[in-house]
Short mmCIF file of C-alpha atoms and ligand atoms in Angstrom, two decimals:
data_model
loop_
_atom_site.label_atom_id
_atom_site.label_comp_id
_atom_site.label_asym_id
_atom_site.label_seq_id
_atom_site.Cartn_x
_atom_site.Cartn_y
_atom_site.Cartn_z
CA UNK L 489 -3.13 -20.76 -3.72
CA UNK L 490 -3.97 -18.04 -1.49
CA UNK L 491 -7.77 -16.15 -1.58
CA UNK L 492 -6.91 -12.37 -0.92
CA UNK L 493 -9.80 -9.40 -0.92
CA UNK L 494 -8.50 -6.13 -1.93
CA UNK L 495 -10.92 -3.38 -0.22
CA UNK L 496 -12.12 -0.11 -1.56
CA UNK L 497 -13.80 2.21 0.32
CA UNK L 498 -14.82 6.07 0.62
CA UNK L 499 -13.19 7.02 4.22
CA UNK L 500 -14.11 10.72 5.98
CA UNK L 501 -14.08 12.09 8.87
CA UNK L 502 -16.37 10.17 10.31
CA UNK L 503 -14.94 7.52 12.21
CA UNK L 504 -17.89 5.22 13.10
CA UNK L 505 -19.15 5.21 9.68
CA UNK L 506 -15.80 4.28 8.64
CA UNK L 507 -15.62 1.35 11.14
CA UNK L 508 -19.20 0.19 10.12
CA UNK L 509 -18.00 0.03 6.31
CA UNK L 510 -15.07 -1.33 7.22
CA UNK L 511 -16.62 -4.27 9.12
CA UNK L 512 -18.84 -4.68 6.24
CA UNK L 513 -16.13 -5.22 3.89
CA UNK L 514 -14.46 -7.52 6.40
CA UNK L 515 -17.16 -10.18 6.61
CA UNK L 516 -17.69 -9.78 2.56
CA UNK L 517 -14.00 -10.61 2.57
CA UNK L 518 -14.29 -13.59 5.03
CA UNK L 519 -17.34 -14.79 3.43
CA UNK L 520 -15.70 -15.07 -0.02
CA UNK L 521 -12.93 -17.31 1.81
CA UNK L 522 -10.39 -14.67 1.91
CA UNK L 523 -7.51 -15.65 4.17
CA UNK L 524 -6.48 -11.55 3.80
CA UNK L 525 -8.13 -8.93 3.65
CA UNK L 526 -5.98 -5.66 1.88
CA UNK L 527 -7.47 -2.15 3.46
CA UNK L 528 -6.58 1.13 1.60
CA UNK L 529 -4.82 3.78 3.65
CA UNK L 530 -6.73 6.38 5.78
CA UNK L 531 -9.33 3.48 6.13
CA UNK L 532 -10.43 4.60 9.61
CA UNK L 533 -9.91 8.32 9.33
CA UNK L 534 -9.58 10.60 6.14
CA UNK L 535 -9.90 13.79 7.13
CA UNK L 536 -7.74 16.95 8.74
CA UNK L 537 -4.57 15.97 10.94
CA UNK L 538 -6.14 15.53 14.84
CA UNK L 539 -3.84 14.34 17.63
CA UNK L 540 -6.80 12.79 19.34
CA UNK L 541 -7.34 10.06 16.34
CA UNK L 542 -3.46 8.89 16.78
CA UNK L 543 -3.74 5.57 18.38
CA UNK L 544 -1.19 3.06 19.95
CA UNK L 545 -1.54 -0.72 19.21
CA UNK L 546 -4.47 -0.96 22.14
CA UNK L 547 -6.53 1.90 21.07
CA UNK L 548 -10.01 1.60 20.19
CA UNK L 549 -10.71 1.64 16.28
CA UNK L 550 -7.33 -1.02 16.40
CA UNK L 551 -9.11 -3.01 18.99
CA UNK L 552 -12.41 -3.20 17.01
CA UNK L 553 -10.26 -4.26 13.57
CA UNK L 554 -8.25 -7.02 15.55
CA UNK L 555 -11.25 -8.11 16.95
CA UNK L 556 -12.98 -8.36 13.68
CA UNK L 557 -9.74 -10.25 12.45
CA UNK L 558 -9.91 -12.55 15.34
CA UNK L 559 -13.71 -13.71 14.97
CA UNK L 560 -13.64 -13.94 11.12
CA UNK L 561 -10.35 -16.12 11.23
CA UNK L 562 -8.81 -13.04 8.80
CA UNK L 563 -5.50 -11.30 8.92
CA UNK L 564 -6.14 -8.16 8.01
CA UNK L 565 -3.90 -5.24 6.36
CA UNK L 566 -4.85 -1.61 7.24
CA UNK L 567 -2.91 0.22 4.65
CA UNK L 568 -2.38 3.55 6.89
CA UNK L 569 -3.37 4.74 10.48
CA UNK L 570 -1.78 7.38 12.49
CA UNK L 571 0.21 5.79 15.00
CA UNK L 572 2.35 7.48 17.99
CA UNK L 573 5.88 9.27 17.08
CA UNK L 574 6.95 10.29 20.27
CA UNK L 575 5.74 14.25 19.22
CA UNK L 576 1.78 14.99 19.18
CA UNK L 577 2.09 16.81 16.06
CA UNK L 578 3.31 14.52 13.87
CA UNK L 579 2.17 10.66 13.46
CA UNK L 580 3.92 7.97 11.73
CA UNK L 581 1.37 7.02 8.72
CA UNK L 582 2.08 2.85 9.35
CA UNK L 583 0.65 0.04 7.67
CA UNK L 584 -0.81 -2.33 10.50
CA UNK L 585 -0.75 -6.30 9.74
CA UNK L 586 -3.32 -8.18 12.02
CA UNK L 587 -2.91 -12.08 11.69
CA UNK L 588 -6.16 -13.74 11.91
CA UNK L 589 -5.89 -14.39 16.01
CA UNK L 590 -6.07 -10.48 16.05
CA UNK L 591 -2.55 -9.75 17.12
CA UNK L 592 -0.46 -7.04 15.49
CA UNK L 593 2.19 -9.20 13.87
CA UNK L 594 4.27 -6.58 11.46
CA UNK L 595 4.12 -2.70 10.98
CA UNK L 596 5.75 -0.48 8.31
CA UNK L 597 5.74 3.24 8.85
CA UNK L 598 5.58 5.10 5.63
CA UNK L 599 8.76 6.34 4.42
CA UNK L 600 8.19 8.46 1.41
CA UNK L 601 5.36 11.67 2.66
CA UNK L 602 3.95 13.20 -0.26
CA UNK L 603 3.68 16.47 -1.30
CA UNK L 604 1.98 18.18 -4.12
CA UNK L 605 2.14 21.51 -5.39
CA UNK L 606 0.05 22.79 -7.86
CA UNK L 607 -0.39 26.24 -9.51
CA UNK L 608 -4.01 25.97 -9.01
CA UNK L 609 -4.31 24.70 -5.79
CA UNK L 610 -3.01 24.67 -2.05
CA UNK L 611 -0.29 22.40 -1.48
CA UNK L 612 -0.66 19.01 0.14
CA UNK L 613 2.27 18.43 2.15
CA UNK L 614 1.96 15.08 4.19
CA UNK L 615 5.24 16.13 6.43
CA UNK L 616 3.08 18.10 7.96
CA UNK L 617 1.73 16.42 10.43
CA UNK L 618 3.29 13.00 9.72
CA UNK L 619 6.61 11.69 10.82
CA UNK L 620 8.80 9.58 8.05
CA UNK L 621 9.70 5.98 9.01
CA UNK L 622 13.50 4.93 8.22
CA UNK L 623 13.12 1.13 7.78
CA UNK L 624 11.18 -1.36 5.31
CA UNK L 625 9.50 -5.00 6.36
CA UNK L 626 8.32 -7.89 4.53
CA UNK L 627 6.22 -10.48 6.16
CA UNK L 628 6.28 -14.27 5.59
CA UNK L 629 2.91 -15.68 5.69
CA UNK L 630 2.64 -19.38 4.45
CA UNK L 631 2.64 -19.62 0.65
CA UNK L 632 3.31 -15.85 0.06
CA UNK L 633 5.94 -12.84 1.56
CA UNK L 634 4.57 -9.41 1.18
CA UNK L 635 6.29 -6.27 0.98
CA UNK L 636 4.74 -3.43 2.75
CA UNK L 637 4.15 0.14 1.38
CA UNK L 638 2.03 3.11 1.43
CA UNK L 639 0.69 5.30 -1.62
CA UNK L 640 3.11 8.14 -2.36
CA UNK L 641 5.86 4.85 -1.65
CA UNK L 642 5.12 3.52 -5.30
CA UNK L 643 7.17 6.23 -7.18
CA UNK L 644 10.18 4.68 -5.52
CA UNK L 645 11.13 1.92 -7.24
CA UNK L 646 14.28 0.98 -5.02
CA UNK L 647 11.89 1.05 -2.17
CA UNK L 648 10.08 -2.09 -3.93
CA UNK L 649 13.23 -3.81 -5.36
CA UNK L 650 14.86 -3.64 -1.62
CA UNK L 651 11.38 -5.83 -0.62
CA UNK L 652 11.67 -8.11 -3.69
CA UNK L 653 15.59 -8.73 -2.30
CA UNK L 654 14.20 -10.05 1.13
CA UNK L 655 11.98 -12.51 -0.60
CA UNK L 656 8.79 -10.48 -1.40
CA UNK L 657 6.45 -12.20 -3.72
CA UNK L 658 3.02 -9.80 -3.57
CA UNK L 659 3.65 -6.12 -3.06
CA UNK L 660 1.10 -4.37 -1.07
CA UNK L 661 -0.01 -0.61 -2.10
CA UNK L 662 -2.47 0.84 -0.14
CA UNK L 663 -3.67 4.18 -1.09
CA UNK L 664 -5.26 7.32 -1.14
CA UNK L 665 -4.33 8.55 -4.52
CA UNK L 666 -5.01 11.65 -5.82
CA UNK L 667 -7.51 12.24 -8.39
CA UNK L 668 -4.87 15.01 -9.94
CA UNK L 669 -2.17 12.31 -10.79
CA UNK L 670 -4.11 9.04 -10.86
CA UNK L 671 -5.16 9.39 -14.21
CA UNK L 672 -2.05 9.63 -15.54
CA UNK L 673 0.27 7.74 -13.36
CA UNK L 674 -1.57 4.82 -11.07
CA UNK L 675 -2.04 2.11 -13.04
CA UNK L 676 1.41 2.51 -14.88
CA UNK L 677 3.52 2.83 -11.74
CA UNK L 678 1.66 -0.36 -10.09
CA UNK L 679 2.07 -2.41 -13.55
CA UNK L 680 5.56 -1.00 -13.86
CA UNK L 681 6.45 -2.72 -10.19
CA UNK L 682 4.71 -5.77 -10.90
CA UNK L 683 6.88 -6.34 -14.00
CA UNK L 684 9.83 -5.27 -12.63
CA UNK L 685 9.53 -7.14 -9.12
CA UNK L 686 7.83 -10.12 -10.88
CA UNK L 687 5.86 -10.15 -8.14
CA UNK L 688 1.57 -9.35 -7.67
CA UNK L 689 0.50 -5.97 -6.69
CA UNK L 690 -2.38 -5.60 -4.27
CA UNK L 691 -3.54 -2.07 -4.33
CA UNK L 692 -6.65 -1.26 -2.18
CA UNK L 693 -7.29 2.45 -3.34
CA UNK L 694 -9.72 5.09 -1.67
CA UNK L 695 -12.41 7.01 -3.96
CA UNK L 696 -14.10 10.55 -3.17
CA UNK L 697 -13.41 13.69 -1.55
CA UNK L 698 -12.66 14.50 1.82
CA UNK L 699 -13.24 17.51 4.23
CA UNK L 700 -10.04 18.96 3.14
CA UNK L 701 -10.85 18.99 -0.41
CA UNK L 702 -8.66 15.82 -1.14
CA UNK L 703 -10.24 14.03 -3.94
CA UNK L 704 -8.65 10.01 -4.27
CA UNK L 705 -8.94 8.34 -7.65
CA UNK L 706 -10.45 5.26 -6.80
CA UNK L 707 -9.45 2.29 -9.33
CA UNK L 708 -8.28 -0.63 -6.65
CA UNK L 709 -6.03 -2.72 -8.92
CA UNK L 710 -4.76 -6.48 -8.82
CA UNK L 711 -1.74 -7.26 -10.93
CA UNK L 712 0.07 -10.36 -11.67
CA UNK L 713 3.77 -10.74 -11.59
CA UNK L 714 3.52 -10.66 -15.88
CA UNK L 715 2.36 -7.03 -15.27
CA UNK L 716 -1.62 -8.24 -16.52
CA UNK L 717 -4.62 -6.72 -14.45
CA UNK L 718 -6.69 -9.16 -13.13
CA UNK L 719 -9.29 -7.53 -11.01
CA UNK L 720 -9.95 -3.86 -11.06
CA UNK L 721 -12.68 -1.19 -9.54
CA UNK L 722 -13.78 2.11 -10.74
CA UNK L 723 -14.77 4.34 -8.25
CA UNK L 724 -17.94 2.90 -5.95
CA UNK L 725 -17.06 0.89 -3.07
CA UNK L 726 -15.35 -2.34 -3.73
CA UNK L 727 -14.38 -5.90 -2.48
CA UNK L 728 -12.20 -7.57 -5.03
CA UNK L 729 -11.41 -11.36 -4.34
CA UNK L 730 -8.64 -12.95 -5.92
CA UNK L 731 -6.27 -16.21 -5.94
CA UNK L 732 -2.86 -15.68 -5.91
CA UNK L 733 -0.61 -18.26 -7.13
CA UNK L 734 2.62 -18.27 -5.77
CA UNK L 735 3.90 -20.62 -8.36
CA UNK L 736 3.44 -17.94 -11.17
CA UNK L 737 5.91 -15.61 -9.55
CA UNK L 738 8.19 -18.67 -9.33
CA UNK L 739 7.58 -19.54 -12.85
CA UNK L 740 7.90 -15.83 -14.23
CA UNK L 741 11.21 -15.46 -12.43
CA UNK L 742 12.32 -18.37 -14.32
CA UNK L 743 11.53 -17.37 -17.39
CA UNK L 744 12.82 -14.07 -17.10
CA UNK L 745 16.00 -13.44 -14.97
CA UNK L 746 16.22 -9.74 -14.36
CA UNK L 747 16.12 -9.68 -10.82
CA UNK L 748 19.33 -11.91 -10.88
CA UNK L 749 20.25 -9.70 -13.30
CA UNK L 750 20.30 -6.31 -11.00
CA UNK L 751 23.72 -4.55 -10.67
CA UNK L 752 23.03 -2.15 -7.74
CA UNK L 753 26.95 -2.54 -7.06
CA UNK L 754 27.19 -0.68 -10.18
CA UNK L 755 24.36 1.89 -9.87
CA UNK L 756 25.87 2.96 -6.08
CA UNK L 757 28.39 5.10 -7.92
CA UNK L 758 27.15 8.23 -9.68
CA UNK L 759 27.51 8.16 -13.51
CA UNK L 760 30.57 9.23 -14.86
CA UNK L 761 29.39 12.66 -17.07
CA UNK L 762 30.89 12.89 -20.44
CA UNK L 763 31.46 16.10 -22.64
CA UNK L 764 30.07 16.03 -26.56
CA UNK L 765 31.74 19.25 -27.97
CA UNK L 766 31.29 21.15 -31.50
O1 KGT Z 1176 -3.37 11.47 4.95
C1 KGT Z 1176 -3.74 10.92 5.30
O2 KGT Z 1176 -4.20 10.42 6.42
C2 KGT Z 1176 -2.99 9.72 4.86
N1 KGT Z 1176 -1.76 10.34 3.84
C3 KGT Z 1176 -2.46 10.05 2.41
O3 KGT Z 1176 -2.85 10.07 2.04
C4 KGT Z 1176 -1.07 10.78 1.64
C5 KGT Z 1176 -1.12 12.05 1.78
S1 KGT Z 1176 -2.39 13.20 1.40
N2 KGT Z 1176 -1.68 10.55 0.23
C6 KGT Z 1176 -0.73 10.21 -1.06
O4 KGT Z 1176 0.90 9.52 -0.49
C7 KGT Z 1176 -1.24 10.16 -2.71
C8 KGT Z 1176 0.18 10.20 -3.18
C9 KGT Z 1176 -0.78 10.43 -4.71
O5 KGT Z 1176 -1.75 10.90 -4.88
C10 KGT Z 1176 0.53 10.29 -5.49
O6 KGT Z 1176 1.79 10.01 -5.23
O7 KGT Z 1176 0.56 11.14 -6.70
#
């Protein structure tokens, strides 16, 4: 069994205040006996793009989180942080996995960049300041194998199938999901990813409106491999602590063999287009 804590934050443009909130939540997670803490996207900073806040692995905010992981003997999955891409105008949006000695042991760079063109508001266009990643990663960690993703990736089911094929039993979906799309899409998509891959889904989220006017939906969620919601937050800061049972994934995958019935060899070819006349 593996205890994990899923953290909901309302990060803003004040990095010092955000790091204080992160520290408090990590201490709560460690105090609850968790082996892992999952932090949402944009935990360290949520506001307009600023190249000064793009950090290499030895940057000050990342070192502070590394120090907390080491002190608390707690692995930390930092949902999204800006890391250098080689182009100062565009950073990677990276999920960084700190092991319990504080080392950055794994990383994933967000592949799908959010764009929303509302008719009634200015567009959100993450690609304006973010460089896309182009590979995927799972992290083997004792009894669980963690599949990494970030926020808008949630809309691309092939990514999660790729992670499940690499052995993922727990899917990590840290988010700063919009309050516009969230009510209709967030829970349905998270539960779908859990059900179709027979995986746990851990989804730490942001709350509140940032200084750019972006409103986040909150409602951090933990879903089990049968699609049942086992923990949820509302729209206040929260630490959801749950016990993951690796056996539950094995049992469900023996009951329902949909992962083995997948036919990517078939879907690799475009569908035949037939005509119905008259
Ligand atoms: O800008 C940052 O600091 C980090 N990036 C984000 O928060 C991104 C772009 S605004 N948010 C999403 O992907 C929300 C997706 C979403 O809401 C949906 O798919 O409906």
